[in-house]
Each structure stands twice: as structure tokens, then as C-alpha cells.
Short mmCIF file of C-alpha atoms in Angstrom, two decimals:
data_model
loop_
_atom_site.label_atom_id
_atom_site.label_comp_id
_atom_site.label_asym_id
_atom_site.label_seq_id
_atom_site.Cartn_x
_atom_site.Cartn_y
_atom_site.Cartn_z
CA UNK Y 1 68.49 -41.97 -8.17
CA UNK Y 2 65.17 -43.58 -7.35
CA UNK Y 3 63.00 -44.00 -10.46
CA UNK Y 4 59.81 -45.17 -8.74
CA UNK Y 5 58.04 -43.67 -5.75
CA UNK Y 6 55.01 -45.07 -3.94
CA UNK Y 7 52.47 -42.83 -2.24
CA UNK Y 8 49.42 -43.73 -0.20
CA UNK Y 9 45.86 -43.11 -1.26
CA UNK Y 10 43.22 -41.98 1.18
CA UNK Y 11 40.83 -44.24 -0.73
CA UNK Y 12 39.19 -43.10 -3.94
CA UNK Y 13 35.72 -43.22 -2.40
CA UNK Y 14 36.81 -41.02 0.49
CA UNK Y 15 39.52 -38.65 -0.79
CA UNK Y 16 39.24 -38.64 -4.58
CA UNK Y 17 39.86 -34.91 -5.07
CA UNK Y 18 42.67 -34.81 -2.51
CA UNK Y 19 44.38 -37.80 -4.17
CA UNK Y 20 44.09 -36.25 -7.63
CA UNK Y 21 45.48 -32.95 -6.34
CA UNK Y 22 48.35 -34.80 -4.68
CA UNK Y 23 49.15 -36.49 -8.01
CA UNK Y 24 49.13 -33.07 -9.73
CA UNK Y 25 51.50 -31.69 -7.10
CA UNK Y 26 53.88 -34.62 -7.62
CA UNK Y 27 53.72 -34.17 -11.42
CA UNK Y 28 54.99 -30.59 -10.99
CA UNK Y 29 58.03 -32.11 -9.23
CA UNK Y 30 58.58 -34.65 -12.02
CA UNK Y 31 56.88 -37.63 -10.38
CA UNK Y 32 54.23 -38.85 -12.83
CA UNK Y 33 51.52 -41.38 -12.13
CA UNK Y 34 52.42 -44.76 -13.58
CA UNK Y 35 49.80 -47.06 -12.06
CA UNK Y 36 47.57 -47.67 -9.10
CA UNK Y 37 48.89 -50.14 -6.53
CA UNK Y 38 47.42 -51.66 -3.38
CA UNK Y 39 46.52 -48.73 -1.09
CA UNK Y 40 48.11 -46.11 -3.33
CA UNK Y 41 49.92 -45.08 -6.47
CA UNK Y 42 53.25 -45.82 -8.15
CA UNK Y 43 54.92 -42.75 -9.61
CA UNK Y 44 57.78 -42.74 -12.10
CA UNK Y 45 60.46 -40.09 -12.41
CA UNK Y 46 60.10 -37.87 -15.47
CA UNK Y 47 60.06 -34.28 -16.62
CA UNK Y 48 58.10 -31.91 -14.35
CA UNK Y 49 54.67 -31.21 -15.84
CA UNK Y 50 51.71 -29.07 -14.88
CA UNK Y 51 49.06 -31.79 -15.12
CA UNK Y 52 45.61 -32.28 -13.74
CA UNK Y 53 44.24 -35.74 -13.11
CA UNK Y 54 40.71 -37.04 -13.30
CA UNK Y 55 39.15 -40.38 -12.76
CA UNK Y 56 36.23 -42.19 -14.29
CA UNK Y 57 34.41 -45.41 -13.53
CA UNK Y 58 33.49 -47.38 -16.64
CA UNK Y 59 33.12 -51.14 -16.52
CA UNK Y 60 33.14 -51.95 -20.22
CA UNK Y 61 35.58 -49.39 -21.58
CA UNK Y 62 36.44 -49.90 -25.24
CA UNK Y 63 38.61 -48.07 -27.78
CA UNK Y 64 35.81 -45.60 -28.49
CA UNK Y 65 35.58 -44.72 -24.79
CA UNK Y 66 39.30 -43.91 -24.58
CA UNK Y 67 39.23 -42.06 -27.93
CA UNK Y 68 36.48 -39.78 -26.62
CA UNK Y 69 38.70 -38.70 -23.72
CA UNK Y 70 41.71 -38.31 -25.99
CA UNK Y 71 39.78 -36.03 -28.33
CA UNK Y 72 38.84 -33.89 -25.31
CA UNK Y 73 42.53 -33.55 -24.39
CA UNK Y 74 42.74 -36.27 -21.75
CA UNK Y 75 45.40 -38.99 -21.89
CA UNK Y 76 44.69 -42.38 -20.35
CA UNK Y 77 47.26 -43.06 -17.63
CA UNK Y 78 46.16 -46.31 -16.00
CA UNK Y 79 43.27 -48.61 -15.21
CA UNK Y 80 42.69 -50.72 -12.15
CA UNK Y 81 40.06 -53.36 -11.54
CA UNK Y 82 38.91 -53.16 -15.17
CA UNK Y 83 36.63 -50.27 -14.20
CA UNK Y 84 38.56 -47.39 -12.62
CA UNK Y 85 40.43 -45.26 -15.16
CA UNK Y 86 42.73 -42.33 -14.42
CA UNK Y 87 43.40 -39.68 -17.05
CA UNK Y 88 45.77 -36.71 -17.15
CA UNK Y 89 45.71 -33.46 -19.10
CA UNK Y 90 47.55 -30.17 -19.15
CA UNK Y 91 46.19 -27.63 -16.67
CA UNK Y 92 43.41 -25.63 -18.30
CA UNK Y 93 41.87 -28.59 -20.13
CA UNK Y 94 38.08 -28.72 -19.77
CA UNK Y 95 37.18 -31.04 -16.87
CA UNK Y 96 35.80 -34.50 -17.64
CA UNK Y 97 32.89 -33.81 -15.31
CA UNK Y 98 31.76 -30.23 -15.58
CA UNK Y 99 28.16 -30.42 -14.40
CA UNK Y 100 26.43 -31.88 -11.38
CA UNK Y 101 24.37 -34.43 -13.38
CA UNK Y 102 27.42 -36.18 -14.84
CA UNK Y 103 29.15 -36.20 -11.45
CA UNK Y 104 26.05 -37.79 -9.89
CA UNK Y 105 25.96 -40.37 -12.70
CA UNK Y 106 29.63 -41.21 -12.10
CA UNK Y 107 29.09 -41.83 -8.38
CA UNK Y 108 25.87 -43.78 -8.97
CA UNK Y 109 27.74 -46.17 -11.28
CA UNK Y 110 30.51 -46.73 -8.76
CA UNK Y 111 28.08 -47.06 -5.85
CA UNK Y 112 26.19 -49.70 -7.83
CA UNK Y 113 29.45 -51.56 -8.61
CA UNK Y 114 30.69 -51.70 -4.99
CA UNK Y 115 27.14 -52.23 -3.73
CA UNK Y 116 26.84 -55.48 -5.69
CA UNK Y 117 30.07 -56.73 -4.15
CA UNK Y 118 28.96 -55.74 -0.65
CA UNK Y 119 25.56 -57.38 -1.12
CA UNK Y 120 27.16 -60.64 -2.28
CA UNK Y 121 29.30 -60.72 0.84
CA UNK Y 122 26.32 -59.91 3.05
CA UNK Y 123 24.31 -62.78 1.54
CA UNK Y 124 27.20 -65.16 2.19
CA UNK Y 125 27.41 -63.87 5.76
CA UNK Y 126 23.71 -64.57 6.34
CA UNK Y 127 24.19 -68.18 5.24
CA UNK Y 128 27.27 -68.54 7.44
CA UNK Y 129 25.32 -67.14 10.38
CA UNK Y 130 22.51 -69.62 9.69
CA UNK Y 131 25.00 -72.51 9.66
CA UNK Y 132 26.40 -71.26 12.96
CA UNK Y 133 22.95 -71.08 14.55
CA UNK Y 134 22.00 -74.52 13.18
CA UNK Y 135 25.16 -75.99 14.70
CA UNK Y 136 24.27 -74.44 18.08
CA UNK Y 137 20.93 -76.28 18.01
CA UNK Y 138 22.59 -79.50 16.90
CA UNK Y 139 20.91 -79.54 13.49
CA UNK Y 140 24.27 -79.79 11.75
CA UNK Y 141 27.68 -80.94 13.04
CA UNK Y 142 29.48 -78.60 15.43
CA UNK Y 143 32.53 -78.60 13.13
CA UNK Y 144 30.44 -76.91 10.41
CA UNK Y 145 29.46 -74.23 12.93
CA UNK Y 146 33.09 -73.67 13.89
CA UNK Y 147 34.12 -73.32 10.25
CA UNK Y 148 31.20 -70.98 9.59
CA UNK Y 149 32.26 -68.79 12.56
CA UNK Y 150 35.78 -68.50 11.15
CA UNK Y 151 34.46 -67.72 7.67
CA UNK Y 152 32.00 -65.22 9.13
CA UNK Y 153 34.85 -63.36 10.85
CA UNK Y 154 36.87 -63.33 7.63
CA UNK Y 155 33.92 -62.16 5.54
CA UNK Y 156 33.24 -59.36 8.02
CA UNK Y 157 36.75 -58.05 7.43
CA UNK Y 158 36.36 -58.44 3.65
CA UNK Y 159 33.02 -56.58 3.74
CA UNK Y 160 34.87 -53.42 4.80
CA UNK Y 161 36.46 -53.04 1.34
CA UNK Y 162 33.24 -52.65 -0.69
CA UNK Y 163 30.99 -51.69 2.24
CA UNK Y 164 32.72 -48.51 3.36
CA UNK Y 165 33.15 -47.17 -0.20
CA UNK Y 166 29.45 -47.89 -0.80
CA UNK Y 167 28.58 -45.73 2.21
CA UNK Y 168 31.02 -43.02 1.07
CA UNK Y 169 29.44 -42.87 -2.40
CA UNK Y 170 25.99 -42.81 -0.82
CA UNK Y 171 27.10 -39.84 1.29
CA UNK Y 172 28.56 -38.04 -1.74
CA UNK Y 173 25.36 -38.56 -3.70
CA UNK Y 174 23.25 -37.24 -0.85
CA UNK Y 175 25.48 -34.17 -0.59
CA UNK Y 176 25.32 -33.57 -4.36
CA UNK Y 177 21.53 -33.98 -4.42
CA UNK Y 178 21.20 -31.24 -1.79
CA UNK Y 179 23.17 -28.72 -3.89
#
């Protein structure tokens, strides 16, 4: 019998609640979240449980941070990227985020985190574009322009990973501010 199952994520920034609900549904069938993997989750076979999952973004999580959740009935399941933490609790446990202000704070922190990454890539792209333009005018060797074009294409692809989540968090915040 298979002891590990992999499921896709819709992307935390885009389908957070749907992903967490999917993990709860799998837990009822005995597939418990083990860890986050590239583009999804790894589940391990265990006893069926009626769990709810929640996620928090905290860059500098320490023992006190995790103890706070534990005291509230939430068990730390996994962490990815040193800042995204998933917790589980029996159904009926008080939600981690129960009011609009804390939810807004959560998304602001994550938007700031991915925004810094996106901005760094954008700055690099501007310099690469400048090198490309300078090579077109003959101010620097053509080979530098060719390399900068290749790097510009690569960085454009890389920008998608923090850029789209940044826009998704911006959209969530705007929606929450209007409620």
C-alpha cells in the first residue's frame, strides 16, 4: 500500500482556503499533511482524523511563536521557506484568524515578503535592459547585450513566482478592506 501521496496546490496566494479544505478532506480519509513540496503537498497515510488546517506567515518564528499556537490547540505540521507555517487542529478549535484585522495583517506581511523579492528581480531586469540598450548603441560589447537579453528572458520567467502572488495578496487586501 502506498504510504505517501502527492497532491497539487492551486498556489497559496490564490487558493489558500480551497487548499486547506482539500487537506482537511484528505485527513478524513487518513491522508495527513506531512510537508509542502514543489507545487503541492506530500501526505502520509495514517488514521482518519477530522482536522482543520490553517496557515500563517511568520519570518522569524521561534519556540514562543509555536508554543502560542500549541496552547490555542493548534499543532505545527510543517514549514516551508522559513516563513510559511501550516498548523492542524481538531474541528471545532477556535480559528487562528478570527477577525478581519488579523487576516489583513497576515496578508500584508506576506505581500511585503513576496513584494521585496519581486522588486529585487525588477531592479535586476532594469539593469539588464539598460545593458541591452547600451549594446544596441555600441556603448558596450554586443556579447554583453546578448547575455543580458538571455538573462532578461530568464528573469521575466522568475518574476512570475513572486510577482503573481504579490498581485493576488494585493487583490485579497483590497477585497478585505471593502468589507
